[in-house]
Short mmCIF file of C-alpha atoms and ligand atoms in Angstrom, two decimals:
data_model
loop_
_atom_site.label_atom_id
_atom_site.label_comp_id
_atom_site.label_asym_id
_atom_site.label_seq_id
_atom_site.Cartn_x
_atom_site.Cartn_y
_atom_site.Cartn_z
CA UNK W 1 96.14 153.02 140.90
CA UNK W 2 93.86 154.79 138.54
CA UNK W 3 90.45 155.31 139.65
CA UNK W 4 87.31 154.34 137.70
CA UNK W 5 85.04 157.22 136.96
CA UNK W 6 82.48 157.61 139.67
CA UNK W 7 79.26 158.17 137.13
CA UNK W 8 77.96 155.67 135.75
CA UNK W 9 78.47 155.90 131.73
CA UNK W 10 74.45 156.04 132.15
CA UNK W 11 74.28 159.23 133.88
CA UNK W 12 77.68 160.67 131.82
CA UNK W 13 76.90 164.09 129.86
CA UNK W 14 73.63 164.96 131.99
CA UNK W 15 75.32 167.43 134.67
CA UNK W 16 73.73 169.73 137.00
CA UNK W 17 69.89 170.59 136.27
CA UNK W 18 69.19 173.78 134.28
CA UNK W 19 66.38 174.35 137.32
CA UNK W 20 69.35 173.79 140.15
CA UNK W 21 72.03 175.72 138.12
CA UNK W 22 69.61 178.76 137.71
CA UNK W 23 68.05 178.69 141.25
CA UNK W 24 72.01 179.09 142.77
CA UNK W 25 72.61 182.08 140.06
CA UNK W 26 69.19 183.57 141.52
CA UNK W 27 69.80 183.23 144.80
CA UNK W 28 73.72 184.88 144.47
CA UNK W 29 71.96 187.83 142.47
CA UNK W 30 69.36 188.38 144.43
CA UNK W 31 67.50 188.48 140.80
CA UNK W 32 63.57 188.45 140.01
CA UNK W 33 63.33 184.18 139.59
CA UNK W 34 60.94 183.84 136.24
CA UNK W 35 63.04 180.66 135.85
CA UNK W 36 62.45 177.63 137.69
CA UNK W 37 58.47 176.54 137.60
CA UNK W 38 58.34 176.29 141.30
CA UNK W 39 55.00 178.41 142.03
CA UNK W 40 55.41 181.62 144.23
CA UNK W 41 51.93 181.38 145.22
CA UNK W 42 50.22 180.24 148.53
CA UNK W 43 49.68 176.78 148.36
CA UNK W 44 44.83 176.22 148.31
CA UNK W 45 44.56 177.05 151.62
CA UNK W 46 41.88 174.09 151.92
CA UNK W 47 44.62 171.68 150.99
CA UNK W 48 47.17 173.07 153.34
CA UNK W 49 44.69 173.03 155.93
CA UNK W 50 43.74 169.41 155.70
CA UNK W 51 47.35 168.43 155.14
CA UNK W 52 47.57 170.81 158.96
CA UNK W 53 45.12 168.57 160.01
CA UNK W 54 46.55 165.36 158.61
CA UNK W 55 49.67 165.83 160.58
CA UNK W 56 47.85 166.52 164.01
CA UNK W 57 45.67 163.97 163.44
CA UNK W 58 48.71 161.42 163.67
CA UNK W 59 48.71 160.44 159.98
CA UNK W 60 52.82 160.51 159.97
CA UNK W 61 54.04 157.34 159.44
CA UNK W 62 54.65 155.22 156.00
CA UNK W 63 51.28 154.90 153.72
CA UNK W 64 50.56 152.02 152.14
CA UNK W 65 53.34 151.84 148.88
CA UNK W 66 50.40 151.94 146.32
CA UNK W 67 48.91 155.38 148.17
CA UNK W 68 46.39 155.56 150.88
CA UNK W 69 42.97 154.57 149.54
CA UNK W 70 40.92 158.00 150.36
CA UNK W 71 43.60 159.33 147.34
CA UNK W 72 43.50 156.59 145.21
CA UNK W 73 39.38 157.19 145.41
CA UNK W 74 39.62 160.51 144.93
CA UNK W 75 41.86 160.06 142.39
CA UNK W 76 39.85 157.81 140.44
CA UNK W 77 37.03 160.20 141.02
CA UNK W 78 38.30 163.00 139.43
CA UNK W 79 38.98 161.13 136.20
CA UNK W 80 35.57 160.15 136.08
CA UNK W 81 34.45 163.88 136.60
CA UNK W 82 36.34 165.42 133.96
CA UNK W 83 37.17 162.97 131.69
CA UNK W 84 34.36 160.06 131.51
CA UNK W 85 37.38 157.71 132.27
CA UNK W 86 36.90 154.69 134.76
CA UNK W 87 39.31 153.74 136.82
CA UNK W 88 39.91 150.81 138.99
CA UNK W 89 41.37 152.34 142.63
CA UNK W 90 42.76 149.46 143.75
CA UNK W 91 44.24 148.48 140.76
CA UNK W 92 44.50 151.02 137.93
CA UNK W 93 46.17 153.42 140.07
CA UNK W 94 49.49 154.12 142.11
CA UNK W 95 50.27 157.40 144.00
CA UNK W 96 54.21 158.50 143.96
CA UNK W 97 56.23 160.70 144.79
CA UNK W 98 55.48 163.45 142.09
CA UNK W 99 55.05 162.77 138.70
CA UNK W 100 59.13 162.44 138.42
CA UNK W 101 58.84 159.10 140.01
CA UNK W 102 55.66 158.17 137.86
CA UNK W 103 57.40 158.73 134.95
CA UNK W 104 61.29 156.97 136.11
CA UNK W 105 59.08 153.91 137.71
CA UNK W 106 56.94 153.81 134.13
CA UNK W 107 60.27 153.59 132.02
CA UNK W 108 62.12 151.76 134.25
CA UNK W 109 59.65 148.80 134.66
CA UNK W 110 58.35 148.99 131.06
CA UNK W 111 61.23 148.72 129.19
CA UNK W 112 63.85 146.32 127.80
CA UNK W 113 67.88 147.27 127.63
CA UNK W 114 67.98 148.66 123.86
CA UNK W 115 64.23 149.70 123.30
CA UNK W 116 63.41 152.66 121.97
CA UNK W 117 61.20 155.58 123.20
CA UNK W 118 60.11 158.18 121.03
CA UNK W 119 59.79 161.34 123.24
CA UNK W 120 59.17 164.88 121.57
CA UNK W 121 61.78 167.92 121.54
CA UNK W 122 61.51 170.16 123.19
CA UNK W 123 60.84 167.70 126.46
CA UNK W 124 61.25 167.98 129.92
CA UNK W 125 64.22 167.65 131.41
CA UNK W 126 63.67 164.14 133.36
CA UNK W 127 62.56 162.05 130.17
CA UNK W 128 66.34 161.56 128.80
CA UNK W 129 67.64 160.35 131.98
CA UNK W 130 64.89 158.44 132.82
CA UNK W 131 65.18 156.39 129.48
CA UNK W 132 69.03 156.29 129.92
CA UNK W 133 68.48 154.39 133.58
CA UNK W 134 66.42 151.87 131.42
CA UNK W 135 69.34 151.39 129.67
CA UNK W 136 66.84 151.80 126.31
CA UNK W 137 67.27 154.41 123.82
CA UNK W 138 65.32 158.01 122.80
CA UNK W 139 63.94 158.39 119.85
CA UNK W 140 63.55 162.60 119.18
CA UNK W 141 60.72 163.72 116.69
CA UNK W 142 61.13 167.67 117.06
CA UNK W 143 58.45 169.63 117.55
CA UNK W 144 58.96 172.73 114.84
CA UNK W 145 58.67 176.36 115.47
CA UNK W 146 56.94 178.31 114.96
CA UNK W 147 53.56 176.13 115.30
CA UNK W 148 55.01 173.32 117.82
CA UNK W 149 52.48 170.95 116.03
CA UNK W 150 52.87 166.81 115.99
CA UNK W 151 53.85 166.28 112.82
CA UNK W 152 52.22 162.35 111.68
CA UNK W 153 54.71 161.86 109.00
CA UNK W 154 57.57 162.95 110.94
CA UNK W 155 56.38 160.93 114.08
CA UNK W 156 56.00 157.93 112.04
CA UNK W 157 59.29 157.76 110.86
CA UNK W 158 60.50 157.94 114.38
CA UNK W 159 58.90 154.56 115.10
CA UNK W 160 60.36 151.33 114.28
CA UNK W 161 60.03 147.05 115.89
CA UNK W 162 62.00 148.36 118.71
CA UNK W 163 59.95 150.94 119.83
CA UNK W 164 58.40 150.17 123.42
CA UNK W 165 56.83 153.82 124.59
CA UNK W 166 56.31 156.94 123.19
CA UNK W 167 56.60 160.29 126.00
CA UNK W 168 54.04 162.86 125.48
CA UNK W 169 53.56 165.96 127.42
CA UNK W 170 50.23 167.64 127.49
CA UNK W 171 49.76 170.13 128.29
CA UNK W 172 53.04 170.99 127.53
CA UNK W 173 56.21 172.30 129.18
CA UNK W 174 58.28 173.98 128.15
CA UNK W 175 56.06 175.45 124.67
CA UNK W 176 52.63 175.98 126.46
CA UNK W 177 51.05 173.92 123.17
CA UNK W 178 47.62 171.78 124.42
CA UNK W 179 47.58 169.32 121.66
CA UNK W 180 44.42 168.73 119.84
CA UNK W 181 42.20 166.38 118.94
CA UNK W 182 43.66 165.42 115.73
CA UNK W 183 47.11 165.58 116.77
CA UNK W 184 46.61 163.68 119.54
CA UNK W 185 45.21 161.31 117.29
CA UNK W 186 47.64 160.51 115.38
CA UNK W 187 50.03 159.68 118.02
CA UNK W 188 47.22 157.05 119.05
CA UNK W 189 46.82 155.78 115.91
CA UNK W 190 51.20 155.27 115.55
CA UNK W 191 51.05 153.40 118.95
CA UNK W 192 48.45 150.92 117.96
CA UNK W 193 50.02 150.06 114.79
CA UNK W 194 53.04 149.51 116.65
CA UNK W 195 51.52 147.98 119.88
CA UNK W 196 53.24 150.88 121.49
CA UNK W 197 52.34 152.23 125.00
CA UNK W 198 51.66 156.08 125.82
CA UNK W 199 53.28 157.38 128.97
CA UNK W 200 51.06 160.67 128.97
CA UNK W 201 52.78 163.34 131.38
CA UNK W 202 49.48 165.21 132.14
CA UNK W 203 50.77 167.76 135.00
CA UNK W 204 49.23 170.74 133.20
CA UNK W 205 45.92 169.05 133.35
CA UNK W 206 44.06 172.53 134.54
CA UNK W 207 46.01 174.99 133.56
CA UNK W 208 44.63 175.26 130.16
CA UNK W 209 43.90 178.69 128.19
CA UNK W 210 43.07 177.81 124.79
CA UNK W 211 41.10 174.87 123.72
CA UNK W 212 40.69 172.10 126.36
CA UNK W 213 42.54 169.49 127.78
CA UNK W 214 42.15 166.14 126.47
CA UNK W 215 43.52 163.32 128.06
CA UNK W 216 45.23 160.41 126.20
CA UNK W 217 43.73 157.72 127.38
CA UNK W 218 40.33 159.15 126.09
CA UNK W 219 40.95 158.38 123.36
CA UNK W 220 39.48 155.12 121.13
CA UNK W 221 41.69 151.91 122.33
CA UNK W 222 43.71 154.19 124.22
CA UNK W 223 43.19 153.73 127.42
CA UNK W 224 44.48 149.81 127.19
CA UNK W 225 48.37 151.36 126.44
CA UNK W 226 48.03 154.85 128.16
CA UNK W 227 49.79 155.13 131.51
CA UNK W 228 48.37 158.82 132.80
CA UNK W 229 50.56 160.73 134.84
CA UNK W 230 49.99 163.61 136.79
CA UNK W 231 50.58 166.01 140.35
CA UNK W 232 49.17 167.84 142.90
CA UNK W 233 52.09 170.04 142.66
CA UNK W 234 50.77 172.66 139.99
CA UNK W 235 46.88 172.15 140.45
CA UNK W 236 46.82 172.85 144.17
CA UNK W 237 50.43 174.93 144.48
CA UNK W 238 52.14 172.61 146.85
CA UNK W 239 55.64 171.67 144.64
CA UNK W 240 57.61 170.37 147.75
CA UNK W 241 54.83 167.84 148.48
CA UNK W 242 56.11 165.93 145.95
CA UNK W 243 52.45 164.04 146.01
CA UNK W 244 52.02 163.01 142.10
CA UNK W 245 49.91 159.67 140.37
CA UNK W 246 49.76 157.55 137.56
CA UNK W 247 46.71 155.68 136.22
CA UNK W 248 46.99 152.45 134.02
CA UNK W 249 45.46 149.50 133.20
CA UNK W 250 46.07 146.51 135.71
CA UNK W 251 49.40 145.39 133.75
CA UNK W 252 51.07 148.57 132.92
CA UNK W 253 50.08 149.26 136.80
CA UNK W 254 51.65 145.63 138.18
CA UNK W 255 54.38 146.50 136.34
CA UNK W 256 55.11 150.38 137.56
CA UNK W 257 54.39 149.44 141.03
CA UNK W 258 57.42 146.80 140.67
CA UNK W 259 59.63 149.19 140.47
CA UNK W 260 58.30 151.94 142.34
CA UNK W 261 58.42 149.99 145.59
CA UNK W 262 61.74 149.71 145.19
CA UNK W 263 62.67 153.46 144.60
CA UNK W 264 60.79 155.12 147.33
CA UNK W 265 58.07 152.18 148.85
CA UNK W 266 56.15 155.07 149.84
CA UNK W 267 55.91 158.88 150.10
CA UNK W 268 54.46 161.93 151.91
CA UNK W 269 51.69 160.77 154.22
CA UNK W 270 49.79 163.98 155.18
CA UNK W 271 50.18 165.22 152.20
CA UNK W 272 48.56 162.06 150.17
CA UNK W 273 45.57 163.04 153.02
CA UNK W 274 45.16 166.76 151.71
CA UNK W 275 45.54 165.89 148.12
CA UNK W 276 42.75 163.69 148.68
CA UNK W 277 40.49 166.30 149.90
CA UNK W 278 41.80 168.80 147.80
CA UNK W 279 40.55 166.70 144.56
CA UNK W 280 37.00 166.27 146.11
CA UNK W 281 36.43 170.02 146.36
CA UNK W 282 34.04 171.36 143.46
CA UNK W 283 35.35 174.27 141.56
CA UNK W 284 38.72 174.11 143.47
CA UNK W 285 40.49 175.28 140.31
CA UNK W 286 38.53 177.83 138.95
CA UNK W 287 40.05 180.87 140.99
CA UNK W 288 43.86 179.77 139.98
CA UNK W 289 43.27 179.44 136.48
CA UNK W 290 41.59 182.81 136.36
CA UNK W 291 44.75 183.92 138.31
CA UNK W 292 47.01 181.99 136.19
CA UNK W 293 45.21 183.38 132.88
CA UNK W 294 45.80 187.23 133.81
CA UNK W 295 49.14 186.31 134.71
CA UNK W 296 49.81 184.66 131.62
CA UNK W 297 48.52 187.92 129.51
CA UNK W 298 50.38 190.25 131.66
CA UNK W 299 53.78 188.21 131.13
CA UNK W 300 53.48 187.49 127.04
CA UNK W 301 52.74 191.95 127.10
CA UNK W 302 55.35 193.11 129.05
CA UNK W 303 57.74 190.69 126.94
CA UNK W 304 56.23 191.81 123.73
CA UNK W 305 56.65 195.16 124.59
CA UNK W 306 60.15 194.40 125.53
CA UNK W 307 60.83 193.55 122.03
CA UNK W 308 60.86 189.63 122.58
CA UNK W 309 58.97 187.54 119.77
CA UNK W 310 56.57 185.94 122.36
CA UNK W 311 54.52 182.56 122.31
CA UNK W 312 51.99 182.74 124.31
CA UNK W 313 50.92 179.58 125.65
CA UNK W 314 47.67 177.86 125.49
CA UNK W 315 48.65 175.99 128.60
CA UNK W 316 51.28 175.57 131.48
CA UNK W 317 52.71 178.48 132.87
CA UNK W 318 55.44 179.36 131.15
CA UNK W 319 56.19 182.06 128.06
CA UNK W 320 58.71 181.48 126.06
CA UNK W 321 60.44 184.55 124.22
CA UNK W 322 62.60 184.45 120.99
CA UNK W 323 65.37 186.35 121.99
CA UNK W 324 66.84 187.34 118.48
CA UNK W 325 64.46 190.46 117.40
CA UNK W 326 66.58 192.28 120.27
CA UNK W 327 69.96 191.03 118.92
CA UNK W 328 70.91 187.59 120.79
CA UNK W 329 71.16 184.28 119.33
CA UNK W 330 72.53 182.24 122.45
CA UNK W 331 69.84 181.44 124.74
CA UNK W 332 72.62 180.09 127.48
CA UNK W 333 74.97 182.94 127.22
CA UNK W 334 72.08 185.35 127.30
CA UNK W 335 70.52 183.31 130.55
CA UNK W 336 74.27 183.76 131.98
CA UNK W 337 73.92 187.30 131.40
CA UNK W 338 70.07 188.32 132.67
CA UNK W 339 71.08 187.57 136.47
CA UNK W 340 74.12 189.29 136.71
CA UNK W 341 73.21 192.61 134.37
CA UNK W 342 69.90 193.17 134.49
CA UNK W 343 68.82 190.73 137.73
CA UNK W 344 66.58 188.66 136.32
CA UNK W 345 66.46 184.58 135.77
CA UNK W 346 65.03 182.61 133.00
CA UNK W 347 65.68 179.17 131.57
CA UNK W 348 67.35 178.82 128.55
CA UNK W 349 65.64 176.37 126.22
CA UNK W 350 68.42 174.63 124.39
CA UNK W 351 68.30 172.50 127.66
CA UNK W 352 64.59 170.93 126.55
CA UNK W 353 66.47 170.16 123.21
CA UNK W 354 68.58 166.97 122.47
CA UNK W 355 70.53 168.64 119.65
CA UNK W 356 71.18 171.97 121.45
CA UNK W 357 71.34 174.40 118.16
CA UNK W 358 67.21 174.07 118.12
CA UNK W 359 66.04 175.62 121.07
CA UNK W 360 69.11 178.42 121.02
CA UNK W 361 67.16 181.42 119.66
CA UNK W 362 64.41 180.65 123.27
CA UNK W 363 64.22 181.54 126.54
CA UNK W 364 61.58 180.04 128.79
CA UNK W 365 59.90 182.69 131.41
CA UNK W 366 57.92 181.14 134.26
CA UNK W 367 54.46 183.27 135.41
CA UNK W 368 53.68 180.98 138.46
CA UNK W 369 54.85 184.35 140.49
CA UNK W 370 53.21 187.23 141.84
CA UNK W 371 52.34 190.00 139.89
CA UNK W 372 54.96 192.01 141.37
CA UNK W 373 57.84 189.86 140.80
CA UNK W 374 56.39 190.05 137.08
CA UNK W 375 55.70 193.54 136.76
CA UNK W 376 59.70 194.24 138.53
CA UNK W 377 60.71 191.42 136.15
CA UNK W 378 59.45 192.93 133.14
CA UNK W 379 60.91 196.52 134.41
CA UNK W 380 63.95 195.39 134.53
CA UNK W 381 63.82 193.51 130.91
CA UNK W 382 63.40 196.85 129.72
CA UNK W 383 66.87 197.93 130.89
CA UNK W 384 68.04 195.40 128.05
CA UNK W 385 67.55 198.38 125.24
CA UNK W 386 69.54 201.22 127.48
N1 PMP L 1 56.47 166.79 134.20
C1 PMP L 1 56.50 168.07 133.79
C2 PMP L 1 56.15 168.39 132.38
C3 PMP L 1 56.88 169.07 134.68
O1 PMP L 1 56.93 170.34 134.28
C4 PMP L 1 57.23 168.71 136.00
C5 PMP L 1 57.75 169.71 136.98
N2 PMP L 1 57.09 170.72 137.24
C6 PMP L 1 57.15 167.39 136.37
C7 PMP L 1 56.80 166.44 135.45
C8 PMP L 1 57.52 166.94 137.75
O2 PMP L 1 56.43 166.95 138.60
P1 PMP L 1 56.60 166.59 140.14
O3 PMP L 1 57.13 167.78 140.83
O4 PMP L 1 55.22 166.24 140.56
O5 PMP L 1 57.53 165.44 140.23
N1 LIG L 2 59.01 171.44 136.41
C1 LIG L 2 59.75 172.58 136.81
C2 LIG L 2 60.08 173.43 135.60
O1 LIG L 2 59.95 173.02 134.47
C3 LIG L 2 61.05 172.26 137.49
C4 LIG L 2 61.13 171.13 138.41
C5 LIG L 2 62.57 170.88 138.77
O2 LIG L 2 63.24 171.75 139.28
N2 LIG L 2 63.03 169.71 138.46
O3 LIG L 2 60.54 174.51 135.82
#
């Protein structure tokens, strides 16, 4: 009897993670890990107090699926604060677990078999899959080096009667662009033509350098189509918590929270507690974007001076190097390499491209990590010239 492959033909040609694969080669090299955006920083002690306090206070069992309302609240708060936005937190917004499930449950419950979503290349890795789960189909408007700008003409060409959503990532990983006002609105003005809906992955909110972080649905009209997704994860350094949001209006929200009670119900019940307080705390960002910001200057140098080309990002945490001024052209075989010669990991960015040949000449370093593992990082990128 033959056997049937055990993969769905969905999931066929997506593999391993680059993040997993390059974590393992880490670990067995015992290399300086500038890949994987996982933050090697102590998590706002404030936030991993209350979530201390959460815990003994008996707050362990399942929240309610939408989020417990202190977060939701908080949540809703916070939007107000820094963005003027209003939103309803009972009905206009859903915690879940991260912004991975915000995005899977948005695509999932939003689309038909055979729509299409326009996403932009480079994109993070869980978009494609996502959109293949749907069963609907990407759409891929490249973002082009060396400016990473949205390009209206070449966006609108991207868009057709099947388009449902468009995936945009701002700030953005793995580039580092913060789109602009007039970028952003031309995406807005595409998706009301088109009566398309914005699935905004926001996770960078505060970790913005350059310019300043505008959300989505700020803009004119937009908030009716925008669903805004976002994490504690980066803001307050707390990854594992897996405690992330998504704000929409009350029928892009109906629909998300279909099919997120299905996937996980609920999530992370202590946690949903701290993020809660963490959000109410004035100024509870300023000290990690300062941190962030020196970081961020002290990576893009020591690369430059390696010989990399360098972008330096206006947001994120990541800088991503163009590897050919110091003779490569493979970004996976050089990532291959880096552990196992000069003990060092970085993520090669043909993985954030559909058609692979794009992103070959990048390699994405993370600078969510101390300033020694930086500094040694750096020190050993040198070793690339002897
Ligand atoms: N979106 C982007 C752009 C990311 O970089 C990440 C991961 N860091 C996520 C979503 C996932 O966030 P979470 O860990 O909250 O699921
Ligand atoms: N967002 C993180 C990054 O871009 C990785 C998260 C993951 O491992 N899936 O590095």
């Amino acid at each position: 009897m033959t056997r049937q492959p055990r993969l769905s033909s969905k999931l066929q040609g997506f593999g391993t993670t680059i993040f997993a694969t390059m974590q393992m080669l880490a670990i067995e090299h015992e290399a300086v890990d500038l890949g994987q955006g996982a933050p090697r920083l102590p998590t706002e002690p404030r936030v991993a107090q209350a979530a201390i306090d959460a815990i003994r206070a008996g707050h362990n069992q399942y929240a309610v699926g939408i989020g417990i309302p202190p977060l939701r609240e908080a949540i809703a708060d916070h939007q107000r604060r820094f963005y003027g936005l209003d939103v309803d937190p009972l009905t206009e917004v859903t915690v879940t677990a991260g912004a991975t499930e915000a995005i899977f449950a948005a695509v999932m419950s939003l689309c038909e078999t055979g729509d299409e979503v326009i996403v932009l290349e480079p994109f993070y890795d869980s978009y494609l899959p996502s959109i293949a789960m749907a069963g609907a189909v990407p759409k891929v408007v490249t973002l082009e080096a060396p400016d990473f700008r949205v390009d209206a003409d070449a966006l609108r060409r991207a868009f057709s009667a099947k388009t449902r959503l468009l995936i945009l990532n701002n700030p953005h990983n793995p580039i580092g662009r913060v789109f602009d006002r007039v970028e952003l609105q031309a995406i807005a003005d595409l998706c009301l033509e088109h009566d398309v809906i914005v699935v905004s992955d926001e996770v960078y909110e505060h970790l913005v350098y350059e310019g300043s972080h505008l959300p989505m649905a700020a803009l004119p009209g937009m908030a009716d189509r925008t669903v805004t997704i976002s994490s504690a994860g980066k803001s307050f350094s707390c990854t594992g918590w897996k405690v992330g949001w998504a704000c929409a209006p009350p029928d892009l929200t109906v629909a998300l929270r279909t099919a997120k009670q299905f996937v996980t119900y609920t999530n992370a019940t202590p946690f949903q507690h701290a993020v809660a307080t963490g959000l109410a705390i004035d100024g509870v960002y300023d000290d990690m974007l300062a941190g962030y910001r020196h970081r961020r200057d002290l990576l893009s140098d020591g690369l430059a001076k390696v010989g990399f080309d360098v972008i330096r990002p206006e947001g994120a945490f990541f800088v991503n190097a163009d590897i050919r001024p110091l003779g490569y052209d493979d970004d996976v075989a050089f990532c291959m390499m880096l552990p196992v010669e000069v003990g060092v990991v970085a993520i090669p960015c043909s993985s954030f491209y559909d058609d692979k040949r794009r992103g070959r000449h990048l390699v994405r370093f993370a600078f969510c990590k101390s300033e020694d593992d930086i500094n040694e990082g750096v020190r050993r990128l040198e070793g690339l010239h002897r």
